[in-house]
PDB file of C-alpha atoms in Angstrom:
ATOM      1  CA  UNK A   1      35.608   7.667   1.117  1.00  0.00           C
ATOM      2  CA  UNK A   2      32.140   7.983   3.168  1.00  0.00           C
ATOM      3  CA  UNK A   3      30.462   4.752   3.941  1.00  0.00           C
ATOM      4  CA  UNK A   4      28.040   3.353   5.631  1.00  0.00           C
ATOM      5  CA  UNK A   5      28.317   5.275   8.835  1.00  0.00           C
ATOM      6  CA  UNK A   6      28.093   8.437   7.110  1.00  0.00           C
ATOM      7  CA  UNK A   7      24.707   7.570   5.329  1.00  0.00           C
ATOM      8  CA  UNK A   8      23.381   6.366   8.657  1.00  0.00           C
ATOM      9  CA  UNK A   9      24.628   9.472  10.316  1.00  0.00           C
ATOM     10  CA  UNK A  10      22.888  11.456   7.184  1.00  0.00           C
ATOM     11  CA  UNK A  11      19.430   9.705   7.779  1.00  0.00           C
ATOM     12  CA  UNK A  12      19.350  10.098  11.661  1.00  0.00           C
ATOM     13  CA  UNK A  13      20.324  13.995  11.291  1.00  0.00           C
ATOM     14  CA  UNK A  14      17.270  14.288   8.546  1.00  0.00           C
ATOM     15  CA  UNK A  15      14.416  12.619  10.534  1.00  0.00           C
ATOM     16  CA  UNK A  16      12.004  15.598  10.781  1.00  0.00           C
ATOM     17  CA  UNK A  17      12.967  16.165   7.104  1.00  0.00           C
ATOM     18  CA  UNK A  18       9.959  17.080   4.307  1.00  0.00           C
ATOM     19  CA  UNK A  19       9.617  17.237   0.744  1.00  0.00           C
ATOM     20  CA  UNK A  20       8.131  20.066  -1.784  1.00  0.00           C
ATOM     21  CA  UNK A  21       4.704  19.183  -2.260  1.00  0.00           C
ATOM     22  CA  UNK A  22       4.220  17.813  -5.806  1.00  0.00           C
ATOM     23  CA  UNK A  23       0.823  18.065  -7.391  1.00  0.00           C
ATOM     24  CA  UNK A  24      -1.207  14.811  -8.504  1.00  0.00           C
ATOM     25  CA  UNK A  25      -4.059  14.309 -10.496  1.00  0.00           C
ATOM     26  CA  UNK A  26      -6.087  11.130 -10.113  1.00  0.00           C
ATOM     27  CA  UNK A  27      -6.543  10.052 -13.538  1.00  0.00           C
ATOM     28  CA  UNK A  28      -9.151   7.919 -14.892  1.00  0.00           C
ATOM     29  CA  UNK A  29      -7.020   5.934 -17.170  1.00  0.00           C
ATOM     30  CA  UNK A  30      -4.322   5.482 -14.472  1.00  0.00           C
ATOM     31  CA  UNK A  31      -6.923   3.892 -12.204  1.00  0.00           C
ATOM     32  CA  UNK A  32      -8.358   1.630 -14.819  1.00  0.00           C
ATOM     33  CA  UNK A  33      -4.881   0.341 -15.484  1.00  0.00           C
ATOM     34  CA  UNK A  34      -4.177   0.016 -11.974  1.00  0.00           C
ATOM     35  CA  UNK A  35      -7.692  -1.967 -11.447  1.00  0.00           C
ATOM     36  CA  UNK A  36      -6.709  -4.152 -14.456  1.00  0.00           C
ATOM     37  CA  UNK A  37      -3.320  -5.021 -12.711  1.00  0.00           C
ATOM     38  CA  UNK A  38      -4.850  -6.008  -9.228  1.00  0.00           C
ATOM     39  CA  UNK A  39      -7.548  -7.815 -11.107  1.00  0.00           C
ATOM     40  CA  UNK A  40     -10.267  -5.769  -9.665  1.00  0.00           C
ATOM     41  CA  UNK A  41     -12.568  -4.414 -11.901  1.00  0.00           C
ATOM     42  CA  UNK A  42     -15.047  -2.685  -9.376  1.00  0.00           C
ATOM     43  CA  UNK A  43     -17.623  -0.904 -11.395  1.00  0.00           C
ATOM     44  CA  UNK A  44     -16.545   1.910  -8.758  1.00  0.00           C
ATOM     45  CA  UNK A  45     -13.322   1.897 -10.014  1.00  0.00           C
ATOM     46  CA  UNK A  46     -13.850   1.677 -14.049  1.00  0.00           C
ATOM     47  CA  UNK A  47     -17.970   2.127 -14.803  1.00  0.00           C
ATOM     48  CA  UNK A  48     -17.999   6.414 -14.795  1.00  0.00           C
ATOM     49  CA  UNK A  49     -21.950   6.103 -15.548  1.00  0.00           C
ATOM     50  CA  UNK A  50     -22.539   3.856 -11.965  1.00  0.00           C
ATOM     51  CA  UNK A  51     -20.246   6.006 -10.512  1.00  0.00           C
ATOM     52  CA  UNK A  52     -21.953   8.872 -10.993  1.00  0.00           C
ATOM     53  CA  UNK A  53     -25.282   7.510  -9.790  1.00  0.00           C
ATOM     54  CA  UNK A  54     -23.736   6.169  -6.812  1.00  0.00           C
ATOM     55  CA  UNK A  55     -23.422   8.129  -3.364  1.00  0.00           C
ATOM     56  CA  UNK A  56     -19.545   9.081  -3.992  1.00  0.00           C
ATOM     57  CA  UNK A  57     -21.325  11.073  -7.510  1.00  0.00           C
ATOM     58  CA  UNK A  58     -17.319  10.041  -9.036  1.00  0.00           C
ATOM     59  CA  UNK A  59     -15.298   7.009  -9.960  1.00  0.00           C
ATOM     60  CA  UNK A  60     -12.940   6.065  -6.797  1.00  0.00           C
ATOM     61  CA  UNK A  61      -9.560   5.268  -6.554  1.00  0.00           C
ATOM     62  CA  UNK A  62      -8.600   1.267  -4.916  1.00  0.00           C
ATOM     63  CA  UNK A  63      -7.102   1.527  -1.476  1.00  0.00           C
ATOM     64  CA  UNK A  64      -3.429   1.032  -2.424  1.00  0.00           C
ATOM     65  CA  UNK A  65      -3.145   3.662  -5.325  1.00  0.00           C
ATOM     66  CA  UNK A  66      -2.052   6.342  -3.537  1.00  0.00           C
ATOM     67  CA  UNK A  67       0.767   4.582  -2.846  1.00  0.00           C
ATOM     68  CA  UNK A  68       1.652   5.406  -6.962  1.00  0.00           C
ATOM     69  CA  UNK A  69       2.052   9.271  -6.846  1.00  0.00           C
ATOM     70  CA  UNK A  70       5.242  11.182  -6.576  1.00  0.00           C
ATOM     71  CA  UNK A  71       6.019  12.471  -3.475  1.00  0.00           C
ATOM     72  CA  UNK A  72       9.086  14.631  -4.158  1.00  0.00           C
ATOM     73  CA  UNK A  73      12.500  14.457  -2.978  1.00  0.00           C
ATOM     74  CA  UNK A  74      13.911  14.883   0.756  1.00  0.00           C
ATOM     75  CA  UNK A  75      16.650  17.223   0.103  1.00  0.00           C
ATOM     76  CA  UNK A  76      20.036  15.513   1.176  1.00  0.00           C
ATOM     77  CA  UNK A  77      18.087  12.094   1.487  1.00  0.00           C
ATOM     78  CA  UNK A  78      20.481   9.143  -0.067  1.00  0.00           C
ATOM     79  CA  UNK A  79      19.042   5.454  -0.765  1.00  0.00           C
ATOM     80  CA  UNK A  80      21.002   2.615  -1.722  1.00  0.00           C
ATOM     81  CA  UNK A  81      20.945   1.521  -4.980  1.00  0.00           C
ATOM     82  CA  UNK A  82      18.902  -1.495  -5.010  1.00  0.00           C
ATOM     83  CA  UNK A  83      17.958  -4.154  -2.859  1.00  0.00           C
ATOM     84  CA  UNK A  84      15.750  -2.838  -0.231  1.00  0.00           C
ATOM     85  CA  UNK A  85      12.521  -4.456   1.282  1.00  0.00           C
ATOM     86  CA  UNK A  86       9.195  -2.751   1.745  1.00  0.00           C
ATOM     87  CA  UNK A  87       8.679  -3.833   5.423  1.00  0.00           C
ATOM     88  CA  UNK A  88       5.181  -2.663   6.477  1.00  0.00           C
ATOM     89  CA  UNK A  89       2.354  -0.129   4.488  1.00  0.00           C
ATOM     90  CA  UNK A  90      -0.331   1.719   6.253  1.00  0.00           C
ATOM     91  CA  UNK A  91      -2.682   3.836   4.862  1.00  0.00           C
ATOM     92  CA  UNK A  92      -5.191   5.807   6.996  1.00  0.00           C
ATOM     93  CA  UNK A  93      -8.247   7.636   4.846  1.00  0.00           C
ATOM     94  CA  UNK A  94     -10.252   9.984   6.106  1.00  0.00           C
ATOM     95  CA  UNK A  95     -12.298  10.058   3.089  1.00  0.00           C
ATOM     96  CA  UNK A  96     -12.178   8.126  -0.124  1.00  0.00           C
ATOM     97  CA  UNK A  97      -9.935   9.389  -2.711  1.00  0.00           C
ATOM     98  CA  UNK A  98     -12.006  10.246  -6.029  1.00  0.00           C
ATOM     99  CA  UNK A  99     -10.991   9.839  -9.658  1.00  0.00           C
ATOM    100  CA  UNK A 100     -10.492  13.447 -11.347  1.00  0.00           C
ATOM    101  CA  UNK A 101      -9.282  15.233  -7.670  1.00  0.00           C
ATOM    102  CA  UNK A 102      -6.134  16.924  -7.176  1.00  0.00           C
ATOM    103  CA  UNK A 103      -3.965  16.138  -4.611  1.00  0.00           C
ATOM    104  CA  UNK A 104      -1.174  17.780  -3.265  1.00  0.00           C
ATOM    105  CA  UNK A 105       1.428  15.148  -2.028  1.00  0.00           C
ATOM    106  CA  UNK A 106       4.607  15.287   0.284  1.00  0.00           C
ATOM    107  CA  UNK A 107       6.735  13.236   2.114  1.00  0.00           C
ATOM    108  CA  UNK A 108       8.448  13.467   5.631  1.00  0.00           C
ATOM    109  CA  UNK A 109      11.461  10.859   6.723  1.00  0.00           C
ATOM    110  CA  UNK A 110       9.992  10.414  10.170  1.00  0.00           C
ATOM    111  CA  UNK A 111      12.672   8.145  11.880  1.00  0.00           C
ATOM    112  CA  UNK A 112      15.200   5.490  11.355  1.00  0.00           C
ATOM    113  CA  UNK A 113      15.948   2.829  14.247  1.00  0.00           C
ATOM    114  CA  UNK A 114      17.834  -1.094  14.267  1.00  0.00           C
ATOM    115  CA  UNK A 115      17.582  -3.975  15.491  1.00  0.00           C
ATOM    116  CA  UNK A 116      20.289  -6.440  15.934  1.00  0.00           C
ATOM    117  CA  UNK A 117      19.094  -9.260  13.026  1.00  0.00           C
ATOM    118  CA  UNK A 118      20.322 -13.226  13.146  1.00  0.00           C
ATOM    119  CA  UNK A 119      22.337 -11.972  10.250  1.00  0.00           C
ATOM    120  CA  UNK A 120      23.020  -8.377  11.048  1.00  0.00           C
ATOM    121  CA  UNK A 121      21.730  -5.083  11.734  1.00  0.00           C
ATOM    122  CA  UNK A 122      18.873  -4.297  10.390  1.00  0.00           C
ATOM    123  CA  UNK A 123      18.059  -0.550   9.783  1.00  0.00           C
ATOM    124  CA  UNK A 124      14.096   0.406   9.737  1.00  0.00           C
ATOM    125  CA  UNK A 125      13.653   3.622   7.405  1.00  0.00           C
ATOM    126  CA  UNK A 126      10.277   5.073   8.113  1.00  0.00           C
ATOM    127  CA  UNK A 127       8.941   7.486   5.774  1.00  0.00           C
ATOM    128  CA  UNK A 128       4.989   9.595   5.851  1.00  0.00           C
ATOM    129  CA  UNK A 129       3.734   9.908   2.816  1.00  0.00           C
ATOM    130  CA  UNK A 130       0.721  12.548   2.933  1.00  0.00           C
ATOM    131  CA  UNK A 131      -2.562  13.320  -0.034  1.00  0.00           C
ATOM    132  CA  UNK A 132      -4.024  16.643   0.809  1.00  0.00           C
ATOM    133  CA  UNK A 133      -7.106  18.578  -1.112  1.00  0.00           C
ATOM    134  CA  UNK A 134      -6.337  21.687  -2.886  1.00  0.00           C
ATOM    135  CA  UNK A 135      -7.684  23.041   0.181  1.00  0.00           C
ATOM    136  CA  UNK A 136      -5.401  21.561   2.332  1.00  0.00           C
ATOM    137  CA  UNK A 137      -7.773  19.269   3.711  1.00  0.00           C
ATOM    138  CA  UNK A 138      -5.880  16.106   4.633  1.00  0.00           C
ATOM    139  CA  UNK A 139      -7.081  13.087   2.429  1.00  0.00           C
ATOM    140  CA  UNK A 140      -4.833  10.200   3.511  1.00  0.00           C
ATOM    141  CA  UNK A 141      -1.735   9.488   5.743  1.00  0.00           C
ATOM    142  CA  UNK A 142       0.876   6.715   4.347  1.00  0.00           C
ATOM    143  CA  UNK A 143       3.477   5.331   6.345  1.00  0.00           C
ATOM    144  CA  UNK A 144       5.919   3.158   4.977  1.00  0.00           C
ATOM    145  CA  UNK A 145       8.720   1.182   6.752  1.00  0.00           C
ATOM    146  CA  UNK A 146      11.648   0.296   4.078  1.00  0.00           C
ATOM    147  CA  UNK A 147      14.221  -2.958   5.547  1.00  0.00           C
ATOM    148  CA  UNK A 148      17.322  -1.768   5.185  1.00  0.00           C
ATOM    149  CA  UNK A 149      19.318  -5.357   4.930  1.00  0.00           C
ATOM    150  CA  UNK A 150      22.886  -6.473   6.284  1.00  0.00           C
ATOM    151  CA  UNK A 151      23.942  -6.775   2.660  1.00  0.00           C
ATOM    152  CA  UNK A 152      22.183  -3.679   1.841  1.00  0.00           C
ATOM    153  CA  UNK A 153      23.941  -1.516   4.800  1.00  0.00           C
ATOM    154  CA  UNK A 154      27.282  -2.797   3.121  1.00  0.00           C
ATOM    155  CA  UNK A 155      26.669  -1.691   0.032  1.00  0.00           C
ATOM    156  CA  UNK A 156      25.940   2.323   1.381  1.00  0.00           C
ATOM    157  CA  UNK A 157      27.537   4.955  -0.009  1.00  0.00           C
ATOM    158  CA  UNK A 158      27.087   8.696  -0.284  1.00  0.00           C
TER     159      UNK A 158
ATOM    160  CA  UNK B   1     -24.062  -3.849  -9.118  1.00  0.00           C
ATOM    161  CA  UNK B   2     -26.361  -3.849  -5.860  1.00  0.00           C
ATOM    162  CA  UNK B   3     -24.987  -5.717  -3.021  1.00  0.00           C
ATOM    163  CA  UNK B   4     -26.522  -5.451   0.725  1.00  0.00           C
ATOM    164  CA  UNK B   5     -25.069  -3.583   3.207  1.00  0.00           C
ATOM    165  CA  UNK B   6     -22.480  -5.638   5.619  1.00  0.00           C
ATOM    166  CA  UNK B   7     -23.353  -6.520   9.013  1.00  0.00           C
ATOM    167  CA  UNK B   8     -20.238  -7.691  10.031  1.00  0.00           C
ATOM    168  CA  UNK B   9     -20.181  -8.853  13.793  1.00  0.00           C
ATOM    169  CA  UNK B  10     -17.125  -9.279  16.072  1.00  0.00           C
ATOM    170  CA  UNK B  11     -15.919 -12.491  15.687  1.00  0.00           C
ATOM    171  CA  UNK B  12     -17.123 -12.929  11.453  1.00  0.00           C
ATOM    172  CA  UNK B  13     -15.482 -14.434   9.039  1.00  0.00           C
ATOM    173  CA  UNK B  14     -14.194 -12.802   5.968  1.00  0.00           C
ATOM    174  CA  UNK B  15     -15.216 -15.693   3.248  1.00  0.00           C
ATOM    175  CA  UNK B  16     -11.761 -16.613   2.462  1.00  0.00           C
ATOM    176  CA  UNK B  17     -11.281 -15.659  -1.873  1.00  0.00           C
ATOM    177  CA  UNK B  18      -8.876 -17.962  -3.833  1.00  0.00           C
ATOM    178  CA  UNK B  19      -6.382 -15.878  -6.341  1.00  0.00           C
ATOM    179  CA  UNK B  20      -5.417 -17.511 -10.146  1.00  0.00           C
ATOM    180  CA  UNK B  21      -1.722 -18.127  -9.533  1.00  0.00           C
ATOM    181  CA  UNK B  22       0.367 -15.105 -10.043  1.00  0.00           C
ATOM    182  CA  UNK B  23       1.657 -14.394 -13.296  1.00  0.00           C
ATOM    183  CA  UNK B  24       4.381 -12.933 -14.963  1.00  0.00           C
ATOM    184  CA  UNK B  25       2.391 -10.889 -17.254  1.00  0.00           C
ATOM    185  CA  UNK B  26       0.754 -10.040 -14.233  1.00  0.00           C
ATOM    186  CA  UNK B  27       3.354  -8.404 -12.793  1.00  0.00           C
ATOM    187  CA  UNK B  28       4.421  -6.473 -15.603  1.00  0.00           C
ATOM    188  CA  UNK B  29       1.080  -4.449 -15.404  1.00  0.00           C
ATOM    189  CA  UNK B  30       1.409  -4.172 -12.049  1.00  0.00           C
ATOM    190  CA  UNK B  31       5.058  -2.540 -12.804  1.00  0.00           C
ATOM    191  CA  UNK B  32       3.378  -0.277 -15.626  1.00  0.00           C
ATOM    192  CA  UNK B  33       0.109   0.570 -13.809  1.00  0.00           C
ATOM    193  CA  UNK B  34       1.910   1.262 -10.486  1.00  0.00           C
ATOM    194  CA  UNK B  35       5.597   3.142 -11.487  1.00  0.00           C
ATOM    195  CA  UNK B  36       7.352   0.616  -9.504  1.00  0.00           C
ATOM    196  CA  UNK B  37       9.759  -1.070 -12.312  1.00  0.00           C
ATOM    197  CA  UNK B  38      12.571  -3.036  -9.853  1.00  0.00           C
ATOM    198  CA  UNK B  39      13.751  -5.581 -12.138  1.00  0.00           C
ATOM    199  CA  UNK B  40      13.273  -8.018  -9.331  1.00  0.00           C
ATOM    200  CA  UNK B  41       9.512  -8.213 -10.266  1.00  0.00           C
ATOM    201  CA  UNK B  42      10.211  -9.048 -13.791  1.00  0.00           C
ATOM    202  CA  UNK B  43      13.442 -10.504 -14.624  1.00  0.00           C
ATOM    203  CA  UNK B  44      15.146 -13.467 -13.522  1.00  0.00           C
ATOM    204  CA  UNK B  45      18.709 -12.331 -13.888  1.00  0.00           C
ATOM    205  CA  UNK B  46      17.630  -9.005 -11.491  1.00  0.00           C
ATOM    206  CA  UNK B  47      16.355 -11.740  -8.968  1.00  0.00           C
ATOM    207  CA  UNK B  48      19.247 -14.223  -8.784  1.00  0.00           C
ATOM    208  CA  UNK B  49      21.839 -10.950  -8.463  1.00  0.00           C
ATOM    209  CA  UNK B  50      20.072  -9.939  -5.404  1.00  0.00           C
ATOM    210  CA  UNK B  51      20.575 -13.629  -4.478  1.00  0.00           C
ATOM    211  CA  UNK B  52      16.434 -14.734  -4.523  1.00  0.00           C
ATOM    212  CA  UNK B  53      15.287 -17.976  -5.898  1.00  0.00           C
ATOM    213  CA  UNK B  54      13.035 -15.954  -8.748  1.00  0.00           C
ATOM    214  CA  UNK B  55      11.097 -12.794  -9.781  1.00  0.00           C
ATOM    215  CA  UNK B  56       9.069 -11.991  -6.872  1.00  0.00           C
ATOM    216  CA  UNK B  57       5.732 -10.151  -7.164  1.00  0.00           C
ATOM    217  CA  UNK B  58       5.549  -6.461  -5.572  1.00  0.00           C
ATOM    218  CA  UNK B  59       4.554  -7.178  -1.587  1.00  0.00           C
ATOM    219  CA  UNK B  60       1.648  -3.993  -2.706  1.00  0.00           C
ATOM    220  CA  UNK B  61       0.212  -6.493  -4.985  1.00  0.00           C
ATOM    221  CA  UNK B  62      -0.437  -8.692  -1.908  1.00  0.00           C
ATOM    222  CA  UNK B  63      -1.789  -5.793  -0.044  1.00  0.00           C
ATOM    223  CA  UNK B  64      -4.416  -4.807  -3.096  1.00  0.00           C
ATOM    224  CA  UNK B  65      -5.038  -8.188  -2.796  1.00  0.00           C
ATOM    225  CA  UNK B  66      -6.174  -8.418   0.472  1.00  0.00           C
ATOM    226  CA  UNK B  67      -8.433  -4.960  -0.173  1.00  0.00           C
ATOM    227  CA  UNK B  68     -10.616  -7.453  -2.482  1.00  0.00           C
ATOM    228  CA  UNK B  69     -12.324  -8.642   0.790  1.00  0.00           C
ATOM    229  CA  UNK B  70     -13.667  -5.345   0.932  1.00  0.00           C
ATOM    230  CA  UNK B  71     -14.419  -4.412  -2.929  1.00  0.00           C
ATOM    231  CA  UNK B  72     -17.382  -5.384  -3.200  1.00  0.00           C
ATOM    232  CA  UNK B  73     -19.034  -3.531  -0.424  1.00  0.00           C
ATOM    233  CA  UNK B  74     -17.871  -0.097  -1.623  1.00  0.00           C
ATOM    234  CA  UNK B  75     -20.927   0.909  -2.267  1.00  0.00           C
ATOM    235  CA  UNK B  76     -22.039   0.998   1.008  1.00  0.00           C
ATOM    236  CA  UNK B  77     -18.525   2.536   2.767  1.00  0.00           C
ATOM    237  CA  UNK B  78     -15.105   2.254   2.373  1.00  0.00           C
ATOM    238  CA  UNK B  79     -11.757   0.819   3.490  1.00  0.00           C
ATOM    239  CA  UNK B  80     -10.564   4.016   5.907  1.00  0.00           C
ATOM    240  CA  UNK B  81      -7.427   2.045   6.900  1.00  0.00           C
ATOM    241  CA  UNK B  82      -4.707  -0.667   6.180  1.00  0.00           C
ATOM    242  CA  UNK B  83      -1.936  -1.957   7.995  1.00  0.00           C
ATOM    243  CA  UNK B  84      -0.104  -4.462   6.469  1.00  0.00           C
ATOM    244  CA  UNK B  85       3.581  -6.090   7.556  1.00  0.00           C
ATOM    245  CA  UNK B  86       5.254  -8.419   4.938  1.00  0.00           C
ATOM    246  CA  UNK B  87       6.315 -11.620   6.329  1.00  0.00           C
ATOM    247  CA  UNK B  88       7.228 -13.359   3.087  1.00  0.00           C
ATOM    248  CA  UNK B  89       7.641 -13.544  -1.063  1.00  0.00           C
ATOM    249  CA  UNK B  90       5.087 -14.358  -3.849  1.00  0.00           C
ATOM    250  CA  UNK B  91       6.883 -16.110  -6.748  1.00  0.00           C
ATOM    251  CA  UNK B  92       5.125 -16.805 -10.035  1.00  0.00           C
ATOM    252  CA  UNK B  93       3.095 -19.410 -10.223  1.00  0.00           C
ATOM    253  CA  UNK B  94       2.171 -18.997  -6.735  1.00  0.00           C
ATOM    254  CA  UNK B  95      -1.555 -18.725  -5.287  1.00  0.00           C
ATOM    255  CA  UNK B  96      -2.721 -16.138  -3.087  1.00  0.00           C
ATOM    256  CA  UNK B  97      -5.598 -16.927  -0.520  1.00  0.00           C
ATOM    257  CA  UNK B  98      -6.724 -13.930   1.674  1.00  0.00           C
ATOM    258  CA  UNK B  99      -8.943 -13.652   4.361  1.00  0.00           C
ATOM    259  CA  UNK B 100      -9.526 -11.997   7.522  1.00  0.00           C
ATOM    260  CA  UNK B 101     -12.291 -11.832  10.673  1.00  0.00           C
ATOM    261  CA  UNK B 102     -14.145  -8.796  12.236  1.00  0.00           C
ATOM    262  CA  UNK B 103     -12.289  -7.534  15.969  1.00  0.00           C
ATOM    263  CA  UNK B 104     -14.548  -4.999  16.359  1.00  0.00           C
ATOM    264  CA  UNK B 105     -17.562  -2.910  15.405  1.00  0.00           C
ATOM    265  CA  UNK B 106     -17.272   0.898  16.624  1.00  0.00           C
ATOM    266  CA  UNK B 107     -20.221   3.423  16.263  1.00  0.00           C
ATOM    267  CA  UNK B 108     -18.752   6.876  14.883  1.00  0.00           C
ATOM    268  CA  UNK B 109     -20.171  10.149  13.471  1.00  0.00           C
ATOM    269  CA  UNK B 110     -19.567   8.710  10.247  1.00  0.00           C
ATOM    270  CA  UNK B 111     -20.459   5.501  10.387  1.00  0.00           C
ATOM    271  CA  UNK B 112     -19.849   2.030  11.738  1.00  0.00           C
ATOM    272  CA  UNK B 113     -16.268   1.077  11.822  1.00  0.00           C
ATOM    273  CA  UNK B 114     -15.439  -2.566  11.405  1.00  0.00           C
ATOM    274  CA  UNK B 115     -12.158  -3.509  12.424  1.00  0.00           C
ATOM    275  CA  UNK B 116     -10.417  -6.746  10.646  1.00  0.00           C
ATOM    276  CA  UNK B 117      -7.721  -8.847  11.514  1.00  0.00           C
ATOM    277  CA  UNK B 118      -6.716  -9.528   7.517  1.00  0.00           C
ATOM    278  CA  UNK B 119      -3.880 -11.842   5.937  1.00  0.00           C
ATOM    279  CA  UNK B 120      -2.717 -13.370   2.561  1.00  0.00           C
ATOM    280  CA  UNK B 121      -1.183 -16.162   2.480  1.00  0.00           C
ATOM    281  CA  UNK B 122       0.655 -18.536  -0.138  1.00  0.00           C
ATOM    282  CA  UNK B 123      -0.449 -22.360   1.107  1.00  0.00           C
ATOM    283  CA  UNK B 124       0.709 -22.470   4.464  1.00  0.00           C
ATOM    284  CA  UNK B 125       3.025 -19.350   4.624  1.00  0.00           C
ATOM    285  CA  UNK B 126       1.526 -15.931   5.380  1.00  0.00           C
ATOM    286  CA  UNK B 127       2.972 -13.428   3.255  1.00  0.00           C
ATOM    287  CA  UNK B 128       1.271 -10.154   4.673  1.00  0.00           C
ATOM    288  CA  UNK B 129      -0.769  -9.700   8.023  1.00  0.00           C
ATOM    289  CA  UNK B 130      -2.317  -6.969   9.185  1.00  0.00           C
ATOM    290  CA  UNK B 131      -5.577  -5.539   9.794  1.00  0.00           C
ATOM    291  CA  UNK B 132      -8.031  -3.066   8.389  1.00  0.00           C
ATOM    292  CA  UNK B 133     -10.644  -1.091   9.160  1.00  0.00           C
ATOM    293  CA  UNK B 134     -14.443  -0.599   6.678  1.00  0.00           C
ATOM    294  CA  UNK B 135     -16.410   2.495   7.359  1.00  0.00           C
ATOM    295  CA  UNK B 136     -20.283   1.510   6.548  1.00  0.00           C
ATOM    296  CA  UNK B 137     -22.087   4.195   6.338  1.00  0.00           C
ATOM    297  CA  UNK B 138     -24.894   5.364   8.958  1.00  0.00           C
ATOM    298  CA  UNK B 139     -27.929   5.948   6.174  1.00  0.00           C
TER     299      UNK B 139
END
């Protein structure tokens, strides 16, 4: 019966690993609805005719919705079932994104490490998540750190 | 909407903005709107099973959040970068306060880059820190 030392083993062998790329769209209506949640109604977000008059010529997208797109599947990648904590985001732009753009999206598992918790070990899961153009002009960089807990590590299973 | 441009100086305070508690219906367009449906952010049974006092908000809610301090500037530049750690749980009910203060001003080809020390916090408790970086633009 694998366990816990076999997932670890899996995730240390595919650091390195990438995703297909999966195609996005930026939709209009998915940004509204995401501005609604966060309580931000930016006219840059939601008014199309400001927008358009406005130096980006296009309705933008808030900061933290990339973070909503599929990024495909690491082939061979196992997570638990439940229960794990979103540690640290970062997001580096190197332009805004723009409502109605295509974006191709992939994601590489780009290391796991622990640390000896008061209660445990804790196991750090780090994992690039990447926007490009159609072009393949890089949009945005995302790199996410997911907590994998004592009672979370127990739980493992392949 | 015509705001100035920011002329953020090392050292400047981001004008601290006070959030309406958090909600539950909240939350649940925050599930819908961002694909992220853990139970833990909308049911209490789902939140005592994995053994926490109640439904906790997403920690990206805290981090859009925080990109508030920067919303309404847009139309002068744009937020090219967050970092954010979580440090601790929003529960419903709970009020957000975020804030920050300018580390640094950098001329580049694009722009000026203002860089931010940035937090929420819940009274007392911070529940994401971080920092963040605004491109103005040069023209």
């Amino acid at each position: 019966m694998p366990g816990e030392e076999d997932v670890i083993r899996r995730w240390r062998s595919l650091v390195g690993a990438r995703s297909e790329s999966v195609v996005n769209v930026v939709e209009k209506g998915a940004v509204r609805k995401f501005a609604e949640a966060i309580d931000d109604m930016n006219p840059l977000y939601v008014d199309e005719e400001m927008a358009k008059s406005s130096r980006y010529g296009a309705l933008l997208a808030p900061p933290t919705f990339p973070r909503t797109f599929e990024y495909g599947k690491i082939e061979g990648m196992v997570w638990p079932e439940s229960g794990m904590i979103h540690g640290e985001h970062r997001i580096h732009f190197e332009r805004p994104l723009r409502v109605g753009e295509v974006i191709i999206c992939y994601t590489e598992l780009k290391g796991y490490h622990e640390r000896e918790g008061s209660d445990g070990i804790l196991g750090f899961l780090v994992l690039e998540r990447i926007g490009e153009s159609l072009l393949g002009e890089r949009i945005y960089t995302i790199e996410d750190t997911a907590i994998v807990t004592p009672s979370v590590r127990r739980s493992l299973k392949e | 909407m015509s705001t100035a441009k920011p002329l953020w100086k090392m050292g400047d305070r981001l004008e601290e903005k006070e959030l309406p508690p958090v909600s539950r219906l909240q939350l649940t367009k925050y599930a819908g709107a961002s694909g992220d449906y853990n139970p833990i952010h909308h049911s209490d049974e789902a939140a005592e099973e994995a053994g926490l006092p109640g439904v906790i908000a997403h920690g990206m809610f805290s981090v859009a959040a925080i990109t508030r301090l920067f919303s309404p500037h847009l139309e002068h530049g744009y937020v090219k970068e967050l970092n954010a750690r979580f440090s601790g749980m929003v529960f419903i009910g709970d009020a957000l306060a975020v804030g920050g203060r300018a580390t640094a001003v950098q001329e580049t080809e694009e722009g000026h880059l203002h860089s931010f020390q940035v937090y929420a916090r819940r009274g007392g408790d911070t529940v994401v820190s971080g920092t963040a970086a605004f491109l103005v633009y040069g023209d």
